[in-house]
Amino acid sequence: MENENRYRVLVCPLGWGLGHASRLIPIIKQQQELGHEVIAAGDKLQLQYITSFYSDIQTINFPSFSIRFSKGSNQLLPILGVAFRLPYHTIKEHFAIKRIVKDYRIKLIISDNRYGLWNRSVKTILITHQLRVLFPKPFRFLEPIGVLFIRYIAEKFDECWVPDFQGEENLAGKLSHPLKLPRNVKYIGTLSRFKGIETVQCERNWDLVGISSGPSPQREILIDLIAELGRKNNLKTLIIKGNLSEGKEIYELNGIFYAGHLNDLDFAAAVKSTKHLISRAGYSSIMDLNTLGVSGILVPTPGQTEQEYLSSYLSDKKMFTEVKQSSLLDFEVRKE
């Protein structure tokens, strides 16, 4: 680049749902305001999401390995599959990123939970709130090994940014505050595309707004449960399905309103105006809701230990209410 103070930045989110891409939106904005050229690399869905905000951004197809949860509450096999595949894919990504750095003349890499993207020739930053991974019950004795692995990988990067607060106001508890931190950790506060947004009055008054997210088939299971809850209690219900391919228009089906996705203003207006709010307990969703100053019901994906911990932790702090997916239809929600 002609100006050495302006350079190319590569941002790369993990491809498990839209959360990792969502929290890179303010990072992209910051880097562009500094005058840098941002290139996004990742999976098709995440790149589609980023380009819905920045239509002229250059993208690179660079998929992460996929995960699919089971329909039941036991996710032991999918989680074990991730644990066994992660080291291989970390090494694979590490060598693949070298070619991208060379071909695109990258000077800075910002990686959201993709552990292999450190590189000796350029500055690299890892974004993660999970400095400690919670293992399922039969394998909790392996958690110290997991902490060591993450600390080892995090310290390969020049900096490790933790999107959380360091004090008692933190949102991720022991996930982002292990006993021993990587030496390059920086707590940067929450990341949300809703920071600084001015919300407007919602055109419709909703009794219930549900936000579904995460991998299939559990995402679709939650959608069906929220719809059934809305019908059962005769609630004017909107379900945001987290599916970009269905567009941003609200439509009605069998008495329930749906949207594949909503733009930021409409999303903020809907969640701030509803009487009842239901969301998965994904960390990016929690940061967004916290930024918007709203609370609600967190329904952790069954068997996903991170979400189960976060919903319980934040429920204990009286910030949200935890409801298990198996008990959602029994939860009492009424028109007020």
PDB file of N, CA, C and O in Angstrom, residues 25 28 40 44-59:
ATOM      1  N   ILE A  25     -18.906  -6.887  13.247  1.00  0.00           N
ATOM      2  CA  ILE A  25     -19.404  -5.693  12.561  1.00  0.00           C
ATOM      3  C   ILE A  25     -18.806  -4.412  13.158  1.00  0.00           C
ATOM      4  O   ILE A  25     -18.303  -3.554  12.411  1.00  0.00           O
ATOM      5  N   ILE A  28     -15.107  -4.192  12.108  1.00  0.00           N
ATOM      6  CA  ILE A  28     -14.935  -3.762  10.716  1.00  0.00           C
ATOM      7  C   ILE A  28     -15.124  -2.249  10.605  1.00  0.00           C
ATOM      8  O   ILE A  28     -14.340  -1.547   9.946  1.00  0.00           O
ATOM      9  N   ALA A  40     -12.937  -9.729   4.305  1.00  0.00           N
ATOM     10  CA  ALA A  40     -13.558 -10.740   5.158  1.00  0.00           C
ATOM     11  C   ALA A  40     -13.353 -12.119   4.555  1.00  0.00           C
ATOM     12  O   ALA A  40     -13.560 -12.321   3.351  1.00  0.00           O
ATOM     13  N   LYS A  44     -19.792 -19.235   3.793  1.00  0.00           N
ATOM     14  CA  LYS A  44     -20.740 -18.536   2.921  1.00  0.00           C
ATOM     15  C   LYS A  44     -21.766 -17.727   3.715  1.00  0.00           C
ATOM     16  O   LYS A  44     -22.017 -16.556   3.413  1.00  0.00           O
ATOM     17  N   LEU A  45     -22.373 -18.330   4.737  1.00  0.00           N
ATOM     18  CA  LEU A  45     -23.417 -17.658   5.497  1.00  0.00           C
ATOM     19  C   LEU A  45     -22.874 -16.437   6.223  1.00  0.00           C
ATOM     20  O   LEU A  45     -23.505 -15.367   6.233  1.00  0.00           O
ATOM     21  N   GLN A  46     -21.707 -16.571   6.836  1.00  0.00           N
ATOM     22  CA  GLN A  46     -21.125 -15.464   7.588  1.00  0.00           C
ATOM     23  C   GLN A  46     -20.707 -14.318   6.657  1.00  0.00           C
ATOM     24  O   GLN A  46     -20.870 -13.144   6.985  1.00  0.00           O
ATOM     25  N   LEU A  47     -20.183 -14.673   5.479  1.00  0.00           N
ATOM     26  CA  LEU A  47     -19.820 -13.637   4.507  1.00  0.00           C
ATOM     27  C   LEU A  47     -21.066 -12.931   3.973  1.00  0.00           C
ATOM     28  O   LEU A  47     -21.059 -11.712   3.748  1.00  0.00           O
ATOM     29  N   GLN A  48     -22.137 -13.687   3.769  1.00  0.00           N
ATOM     30  CA  GLN A  48     -23.398 -13.092   3.340  1.00  0.00           C
ATOM     31  C   GLN A  48     -23.903 -12.098   4.380  1.00  0.00           C
ATOM     32  O   GLN A  48     -24.405 -11.020   4.041  1.00  0.00           O
ATOM     33  N   TYR A  49     -23.741 -12.458   5.633  1.00  0.00           N
ATOM     34  CA  TYR A  49     -24.171 -11.563   6.712  1.00  0.00           C
ATOM     35  C   TYR A  49     -23.329 -10.285   6.717  1.00  0.00           C
ATOM     36  O   TYR A  49     -23.874  -9.175   6.810  1.00  0.00           O
ATOM     37  N   ILE A  50     -22.021 -10.414   6.633  1.00  0.00           N
ATOM     38  CA  ILE A  50     -21.143  -9.240   6.663  1.00  0.00           C
ATOM     39  C   ILE A  50     -21.416  -8.324   5.475  1.00  0.00           C
ATOM     40  O   ILE A  50     -21.478  -7.094   5.617  1.00  0.00           O
ATOM     41  N   THR A  51     -21.616  -8.897   4.292  1.00  0.00           N
ATOM     42  CA  THR A  51     -21.864  -8.065   3.106  1.00  0.00           C
ATOM     43  C   THR A  51     -23.247  -7.421   3.135  1.00  0.00           C
ATOM     44  O   THR A  51     -23.497  -6.476   2.377  1.00  0.00           O
ATOM     45  N   SER A  52     -24.140  -7.892   3.993  1.00  0.00           N
ATOM     46  CA  SER A  52     -25.428  -7.206   4.146  1.00  0.00           C
ATOM     47  C   SER A  52     -25.239  -5.865   4.850  1.00  0.00           C
ATOM     48  O   SER A  52     -26.085  -4.971   4.736  1.00  0.00           O
ATOM     49  N   PHE A  53     -24.128  -5.706   5.557  1.00  0.00           N
ATOM     50  CA  PHE A  53     -23.775  -4.429   6.181  1.00  0.00           C
ATOM     51  C   PHE A  53     -22.808  -3.637   5.305  1.00  0.00           C
ATOM     52  O   PHE A  53     -22.912  -2.421   5.201  1.00  0.00           O
ATOM     53  N   TYR A  54     -21.852  -4.334   4.696  1.00  0.00           N
ATOM     54  CA  TYR A  54     -20.814  -3.700   3.893  1.00  0.00           C
ATOM     55  C   TYR A  54     -20.802  -4.365   2.520  1.00  0.00           C
ATOM     56  O   TYR A  54     -20.052  -5.327   2.293  1.00  0.00           O
ATOM     57  N   SER A  55     -21.623  -3.835   1.621  1.00  0.00           N
ATOM     58  CA  SER A  55     -21.833  -4.497   0.326  1.00  0.00           C
ATOM     59  C   SER A  55     -20.594  -4.481  -0.564  1.00  0.00           C
ATOM     60  O   SER A  55     -20.441  -5.331  -1.446  1.00  0.00           O
ATOM     61  N   ASP A  56     -19.687  -3.523  -0.329  1.00  0.00           N
ATOM     62  CA  ASP A  56     -18.519  -3.405  -1.203  1.00  0.00           C
ATOM     63  C   ASP A  56     -17.270  -4.082  -0.629  1.00  0.00           C
ATOM     64  O   ASP A  56     -16.189  -3.976  -1.205  1.00  0.00           O
ATOM     65  N   ILE A  57     -17.417  -4.786   0.484  1.00  0.00           N
ATOM     66  CA  ILE A  57     -16.247  -5.411   1.099  1.00  0.00           C
ATOM     67  C   ILE A  57     -15.808  -6.629   0.279  1.00  0.00           C
ATOM     68  O   ILE A  57     -16.639  -7.378  -0.246  1.00  0.00           O
ATOM     69  N   GLN A  58     -14.516  -6.798   0.144  1.00  0.00           N
ATOM     70  CA  GLN A  58     -13.988  -7.965  -0.567  1.00  0.00           C
ATOM     71  C   GLN A  58     -14.060  -9.189   0.344  1.00  0.00           C
ATOM     72  O   GLN A  58     -13.779  -9.104   1.539  1.00  0.00           O
ATOM     73  N   THR A  59     -14.437 -10.333  -0.226  1.00  0.00           N
ATOM     74  CA  THR A  59     -14.594 -11.544   0.572  1.00  0.00           C
ATOM     75  C   THR A  59     -13.762 -12.681  -0.007  1.00  0.00           C
ATOM     76  O   THR A  59     -13.486 -12.727  -1.211  1.00  0.00           O
TER      77      THR A  59
END
